[in-house]
Short mmCIF file of C-alpha atoms and ligand atoms in Angstrom, two decimals:
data_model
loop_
_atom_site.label_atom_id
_atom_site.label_comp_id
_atom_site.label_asym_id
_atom_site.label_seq_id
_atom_site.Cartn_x
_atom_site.Cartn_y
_atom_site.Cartn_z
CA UNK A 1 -100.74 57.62 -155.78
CA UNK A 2 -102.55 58.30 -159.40
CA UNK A 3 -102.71 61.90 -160.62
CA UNK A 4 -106.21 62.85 -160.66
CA UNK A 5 -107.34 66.29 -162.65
CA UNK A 6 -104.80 69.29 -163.10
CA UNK A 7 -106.12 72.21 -160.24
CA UNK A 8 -103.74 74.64 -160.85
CA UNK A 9 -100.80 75.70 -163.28
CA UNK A 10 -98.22 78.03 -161.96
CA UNK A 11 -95.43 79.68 -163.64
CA UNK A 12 -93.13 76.94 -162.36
CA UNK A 13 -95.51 74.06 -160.97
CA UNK A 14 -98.47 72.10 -161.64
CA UNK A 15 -100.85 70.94 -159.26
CA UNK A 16 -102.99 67.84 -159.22
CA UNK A 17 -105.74 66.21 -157.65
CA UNK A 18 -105.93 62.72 -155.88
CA UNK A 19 -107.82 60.17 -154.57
CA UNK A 20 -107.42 61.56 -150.90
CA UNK A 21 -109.15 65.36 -151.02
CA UNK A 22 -106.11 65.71 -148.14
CA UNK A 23 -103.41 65.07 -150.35
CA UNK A 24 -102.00 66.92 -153.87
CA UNK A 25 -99.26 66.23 -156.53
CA UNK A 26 -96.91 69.43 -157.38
CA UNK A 27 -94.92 68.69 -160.58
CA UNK A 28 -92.03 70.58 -161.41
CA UNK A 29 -91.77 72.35 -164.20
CA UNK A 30 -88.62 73.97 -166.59
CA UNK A 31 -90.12 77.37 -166.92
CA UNK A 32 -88.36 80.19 -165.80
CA UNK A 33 -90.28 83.40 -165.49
CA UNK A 34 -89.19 87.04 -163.51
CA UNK A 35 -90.08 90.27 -163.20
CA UNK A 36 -93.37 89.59 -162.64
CA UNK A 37 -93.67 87.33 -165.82
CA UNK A 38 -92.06 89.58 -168.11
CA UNK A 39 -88.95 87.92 -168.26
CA UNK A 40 -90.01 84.21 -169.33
CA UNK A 41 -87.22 81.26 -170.69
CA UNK A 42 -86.85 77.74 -169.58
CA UNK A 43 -83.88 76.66 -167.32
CA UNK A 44 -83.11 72.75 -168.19
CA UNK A 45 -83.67 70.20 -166.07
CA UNK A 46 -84.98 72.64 -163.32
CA UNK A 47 -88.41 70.97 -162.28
CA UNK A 48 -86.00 68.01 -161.11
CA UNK A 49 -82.98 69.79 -159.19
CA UNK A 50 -86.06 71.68 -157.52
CA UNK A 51 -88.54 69.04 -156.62
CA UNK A 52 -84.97 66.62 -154.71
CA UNK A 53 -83.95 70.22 -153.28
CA UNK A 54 -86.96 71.06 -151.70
CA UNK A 55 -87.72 67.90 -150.68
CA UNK A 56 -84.30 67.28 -148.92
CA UNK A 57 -84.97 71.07 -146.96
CA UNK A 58 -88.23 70.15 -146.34
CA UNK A 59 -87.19 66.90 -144.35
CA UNK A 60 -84.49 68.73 -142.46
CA UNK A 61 -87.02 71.10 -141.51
CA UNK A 62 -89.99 68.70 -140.20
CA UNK A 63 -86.62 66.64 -138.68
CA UNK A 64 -86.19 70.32 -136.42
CA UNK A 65 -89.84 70.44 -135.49
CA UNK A 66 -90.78 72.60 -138.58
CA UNK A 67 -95.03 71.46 -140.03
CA UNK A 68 -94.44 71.65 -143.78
CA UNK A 69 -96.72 70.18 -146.45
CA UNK A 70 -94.40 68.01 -147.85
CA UNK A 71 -95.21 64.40 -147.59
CA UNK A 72 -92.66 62.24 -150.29
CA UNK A 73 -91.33 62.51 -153.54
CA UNK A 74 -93.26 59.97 -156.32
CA UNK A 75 -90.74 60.12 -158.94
CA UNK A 76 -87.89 63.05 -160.61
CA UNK A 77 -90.08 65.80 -160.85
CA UNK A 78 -93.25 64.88 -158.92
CA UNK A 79 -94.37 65.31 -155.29
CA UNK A 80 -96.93 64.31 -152.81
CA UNK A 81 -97.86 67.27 -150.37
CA UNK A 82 -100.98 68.32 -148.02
CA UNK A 83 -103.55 69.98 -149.75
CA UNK A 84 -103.19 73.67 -148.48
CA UNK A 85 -105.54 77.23 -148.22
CA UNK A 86 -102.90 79.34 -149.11
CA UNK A 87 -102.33 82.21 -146.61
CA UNK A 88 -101.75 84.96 -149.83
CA UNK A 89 -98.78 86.60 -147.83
CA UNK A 90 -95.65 85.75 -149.30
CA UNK A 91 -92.80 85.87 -146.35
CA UNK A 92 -89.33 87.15 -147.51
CA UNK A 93 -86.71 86.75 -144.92
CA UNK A 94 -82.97 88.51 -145.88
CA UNK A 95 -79.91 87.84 -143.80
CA UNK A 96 -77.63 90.21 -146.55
CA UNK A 97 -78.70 93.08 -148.84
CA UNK A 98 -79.45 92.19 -151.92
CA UNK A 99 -82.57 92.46 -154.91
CA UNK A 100 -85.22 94.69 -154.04
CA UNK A 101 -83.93 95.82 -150.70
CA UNK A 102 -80.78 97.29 -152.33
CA UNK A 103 -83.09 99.45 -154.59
CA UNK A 104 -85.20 100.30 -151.74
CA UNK A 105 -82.73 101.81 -149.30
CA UNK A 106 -79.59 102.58 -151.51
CA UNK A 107 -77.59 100.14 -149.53
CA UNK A 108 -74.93 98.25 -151.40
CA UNK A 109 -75.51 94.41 -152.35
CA UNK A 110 -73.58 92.34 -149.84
CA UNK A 111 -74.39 94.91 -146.71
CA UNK A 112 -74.59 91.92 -144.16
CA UNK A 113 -77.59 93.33 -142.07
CA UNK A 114 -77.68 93.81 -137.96
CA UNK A 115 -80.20 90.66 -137.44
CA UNK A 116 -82.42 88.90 -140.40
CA UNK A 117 -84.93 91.25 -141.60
CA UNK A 118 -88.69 89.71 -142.27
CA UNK A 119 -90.95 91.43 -145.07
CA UNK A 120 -94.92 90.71 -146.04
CA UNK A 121 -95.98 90.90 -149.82
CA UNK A 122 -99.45 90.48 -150.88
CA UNK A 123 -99.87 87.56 -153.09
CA UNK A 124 -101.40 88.85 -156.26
CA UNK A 125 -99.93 88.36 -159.57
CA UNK A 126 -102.88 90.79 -160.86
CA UNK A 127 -100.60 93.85 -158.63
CA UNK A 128 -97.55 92.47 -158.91
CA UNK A 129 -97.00 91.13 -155.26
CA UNK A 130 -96.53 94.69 -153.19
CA UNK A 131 -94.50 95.12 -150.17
CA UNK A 132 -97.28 95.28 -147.48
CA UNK A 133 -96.64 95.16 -143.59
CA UNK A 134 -98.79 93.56 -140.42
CA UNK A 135 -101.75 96.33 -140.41
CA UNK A 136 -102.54 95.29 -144.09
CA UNK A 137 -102.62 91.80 -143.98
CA UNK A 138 -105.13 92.28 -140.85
CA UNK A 139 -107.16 94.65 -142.58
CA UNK A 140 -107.32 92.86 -145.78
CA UNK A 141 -108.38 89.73 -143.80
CA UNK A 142 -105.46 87.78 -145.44
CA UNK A 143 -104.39 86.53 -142.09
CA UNK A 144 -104.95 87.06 -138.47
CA UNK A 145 -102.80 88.28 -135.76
CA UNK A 146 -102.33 84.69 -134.42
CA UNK A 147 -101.52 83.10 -137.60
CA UNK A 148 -98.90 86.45 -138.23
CA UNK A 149 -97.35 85.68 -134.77
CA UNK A 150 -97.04 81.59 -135.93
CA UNK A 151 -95.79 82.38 -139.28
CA UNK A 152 -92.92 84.75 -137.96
CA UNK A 153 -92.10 82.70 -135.81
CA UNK A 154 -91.70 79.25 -137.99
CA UNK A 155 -90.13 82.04 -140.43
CA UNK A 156 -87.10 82.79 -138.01
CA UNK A 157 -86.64 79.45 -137.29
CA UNK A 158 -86.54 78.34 -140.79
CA UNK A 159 -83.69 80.75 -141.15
CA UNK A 160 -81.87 79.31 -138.57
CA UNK A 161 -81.93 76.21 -139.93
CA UNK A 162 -81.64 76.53 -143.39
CA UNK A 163 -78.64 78.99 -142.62
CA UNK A 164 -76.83 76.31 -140.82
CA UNK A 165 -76.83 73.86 -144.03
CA UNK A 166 -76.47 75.80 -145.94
CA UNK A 167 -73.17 77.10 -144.39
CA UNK A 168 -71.89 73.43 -144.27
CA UNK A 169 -72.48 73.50 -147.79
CA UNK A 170 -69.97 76.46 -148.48
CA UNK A 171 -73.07 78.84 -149.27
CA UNK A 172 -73.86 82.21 -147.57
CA UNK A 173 -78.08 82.14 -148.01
CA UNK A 174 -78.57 85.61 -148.63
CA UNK A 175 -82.71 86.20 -148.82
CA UNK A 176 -85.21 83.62 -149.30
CA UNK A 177 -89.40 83.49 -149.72
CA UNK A 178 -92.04 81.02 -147.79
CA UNK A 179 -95.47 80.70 -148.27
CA UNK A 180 -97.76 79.45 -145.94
CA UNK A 181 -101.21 77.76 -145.85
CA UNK A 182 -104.18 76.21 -143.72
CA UNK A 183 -104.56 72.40 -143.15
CA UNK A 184 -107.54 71.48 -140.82
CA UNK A 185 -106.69 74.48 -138.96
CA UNK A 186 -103.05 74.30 -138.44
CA UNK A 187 -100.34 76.26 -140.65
CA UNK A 188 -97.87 74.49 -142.34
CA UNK A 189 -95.00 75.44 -144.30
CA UNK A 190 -95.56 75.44 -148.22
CA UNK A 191 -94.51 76.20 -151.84
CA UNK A 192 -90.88 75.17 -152.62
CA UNK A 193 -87.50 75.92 -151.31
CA UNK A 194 -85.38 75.94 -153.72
CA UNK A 195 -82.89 78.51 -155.97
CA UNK A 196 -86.31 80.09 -157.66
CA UNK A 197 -87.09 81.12 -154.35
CA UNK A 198 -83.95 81.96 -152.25
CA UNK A 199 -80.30 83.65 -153.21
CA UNK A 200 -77.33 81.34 -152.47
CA UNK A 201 -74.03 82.94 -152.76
CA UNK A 202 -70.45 80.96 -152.68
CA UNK A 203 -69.39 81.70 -148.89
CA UNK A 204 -65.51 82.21 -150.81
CA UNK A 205 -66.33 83.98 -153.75
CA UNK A 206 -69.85 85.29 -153.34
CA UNK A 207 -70.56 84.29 -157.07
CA UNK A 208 -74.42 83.70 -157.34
CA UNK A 209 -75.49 80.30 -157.27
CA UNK A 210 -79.51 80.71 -157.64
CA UNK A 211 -82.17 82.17 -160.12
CA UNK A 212 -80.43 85.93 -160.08
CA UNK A 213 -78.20 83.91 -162.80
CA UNK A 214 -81.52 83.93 -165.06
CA UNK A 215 -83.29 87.13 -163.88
CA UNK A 216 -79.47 88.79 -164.33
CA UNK A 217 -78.39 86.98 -167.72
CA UNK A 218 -75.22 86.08 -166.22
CA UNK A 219 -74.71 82.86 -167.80
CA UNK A 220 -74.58 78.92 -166.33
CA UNK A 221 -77.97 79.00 -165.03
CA UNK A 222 -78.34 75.38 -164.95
CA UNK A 223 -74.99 74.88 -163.78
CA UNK A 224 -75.60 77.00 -160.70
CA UNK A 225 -78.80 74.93 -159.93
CA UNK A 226 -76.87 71.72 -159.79
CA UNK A 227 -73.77 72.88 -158.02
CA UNK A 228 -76.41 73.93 -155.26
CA UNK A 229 -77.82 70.73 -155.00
CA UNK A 230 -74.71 69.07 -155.22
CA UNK A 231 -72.84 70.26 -152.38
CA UNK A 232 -76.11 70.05 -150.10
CA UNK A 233 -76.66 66.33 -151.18
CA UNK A 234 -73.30 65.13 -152.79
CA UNK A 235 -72.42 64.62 -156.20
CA UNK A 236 -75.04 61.09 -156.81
CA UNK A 237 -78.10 63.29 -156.69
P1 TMP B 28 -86.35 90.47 -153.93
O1 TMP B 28 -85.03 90.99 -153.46
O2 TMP B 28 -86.55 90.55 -155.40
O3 TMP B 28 -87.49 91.10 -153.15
O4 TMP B 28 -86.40 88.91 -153.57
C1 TMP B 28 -86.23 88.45 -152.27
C2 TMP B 28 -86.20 86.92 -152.26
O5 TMP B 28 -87.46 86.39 -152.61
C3 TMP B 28 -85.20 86.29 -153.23
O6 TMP B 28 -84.57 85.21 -152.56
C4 TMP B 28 -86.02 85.76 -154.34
C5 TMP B 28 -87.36 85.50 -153.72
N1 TMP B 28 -88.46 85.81 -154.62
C6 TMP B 28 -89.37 84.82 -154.97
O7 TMP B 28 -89.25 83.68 -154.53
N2 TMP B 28 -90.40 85.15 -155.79
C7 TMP B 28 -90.58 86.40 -156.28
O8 TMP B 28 -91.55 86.63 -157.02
C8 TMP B 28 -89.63 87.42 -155.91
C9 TMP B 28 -89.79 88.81 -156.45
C10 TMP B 28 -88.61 87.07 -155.09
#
């Protein structure tokens, strides 16, 4: 599948055209950005331990009856996935306190909470993606009831699954983001999973294993990455 012209440059992918007007390329970049861009550095090797680790979740998720837009992986840091309309409500699901709901309600980091929690932000880098809830997505026209009911729903599922991997893989996942998007009327799972995107703490010894090791400056940032990957897909990948 040949690259055609670059659509889109992200703060941690690129996205390119093909032949098929169905079909894109996301490549993976190094760039490391948080805090809303502020906070910008490069973690090495990244765009490759991302691109195998959210291909891998990906495939255990379409496996469990999950639509995703992943299709295959063309080479390290490359990608072939269904060309999406994004739905611009990011999805953050949290199974344990931590980030912005600790400074939200006071509660400590590590608070395991009653049953996972689901939050809407509006996607705009312009307002700095704002906590929004059901009524505003409606009114904004961003999605519509139907497509809210889907998304939760795929959304709770998601965390069942990804919890129970994760789990054999000696990791507690804390809070993680989806994004969602339109193809030929059907919503499919999008973006990336990966440790940009979700917190991964040692089951043992709750050290952080994902991007808070960047946004935090708490040192072995790449390490973490490839520990992560590691124990979910052994030590050849
Ligand atoms: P938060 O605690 O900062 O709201 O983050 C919740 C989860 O969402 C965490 O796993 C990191 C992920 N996340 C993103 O993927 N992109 C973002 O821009 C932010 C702020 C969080």
């Amino acid at each position: 599948m040949q690259k055609g012209q670059m659509l889109y440059e992200g703060k941690a992918k690129k996205v390119y055209a093909t032949a098929d007007p169905d079909l894109l390329i996301v490549d993976y970049k190094d760039d490391a950005t948080a805090f809303d861009g502020k906070k910008r550095g490069q973690i090495l090797q990244k765009g490759i331990y991302n691109n195998k680790m959210s291909a891998f979740f990906f495939e255990k998720l379409s496996d469990a009856g999950i639509p995703t837009h992943h299709v295959k992986v063309l080479s390290e840091r490359e990608s072939l996935v269904k060309r999406l309309e994004i739905v611009k409500v990011e999805v953050v699901m949290r199974n344990i306190v931590a980030g912005s709901l600790a400074k939200r309600t006071g509660l400590p980091e590590g608070t395991p909470l009653p049953f996972p929690v689901l939050e809407h932000y509006y996607k705009s880098d312009g307002l700095g993606d704002p906590m929004i809830n059901e009524y505003h997505v409606r009114a904004l026209g961003l999605a519509t009831q139907d497509e809210l009911d889907t998304i939760a729903a795929l959304s709770f599922k998601v965390n069942d699954i990804l919890k129970a991997i994760t789990a054999q893989a000696g990791l507690d996942l804390v809070d993680f983001k989806l994004e969602y998007g339109r193809h030929h009327g059907q919503i499919l799972l999008g973006d990336e999973i990966s440790p940009d995107t979700c917190r991964f703490w040692d089951s043992e010894t709750r050290e952080k294993l994902d991007k808070d090791r960047f946004r935090r400056d708490l040192g072995k940032v790449e390490e973490a990455y490839q520990e992560v990957l590691r124990r979910l897909m052994g030590p050849n990948k």
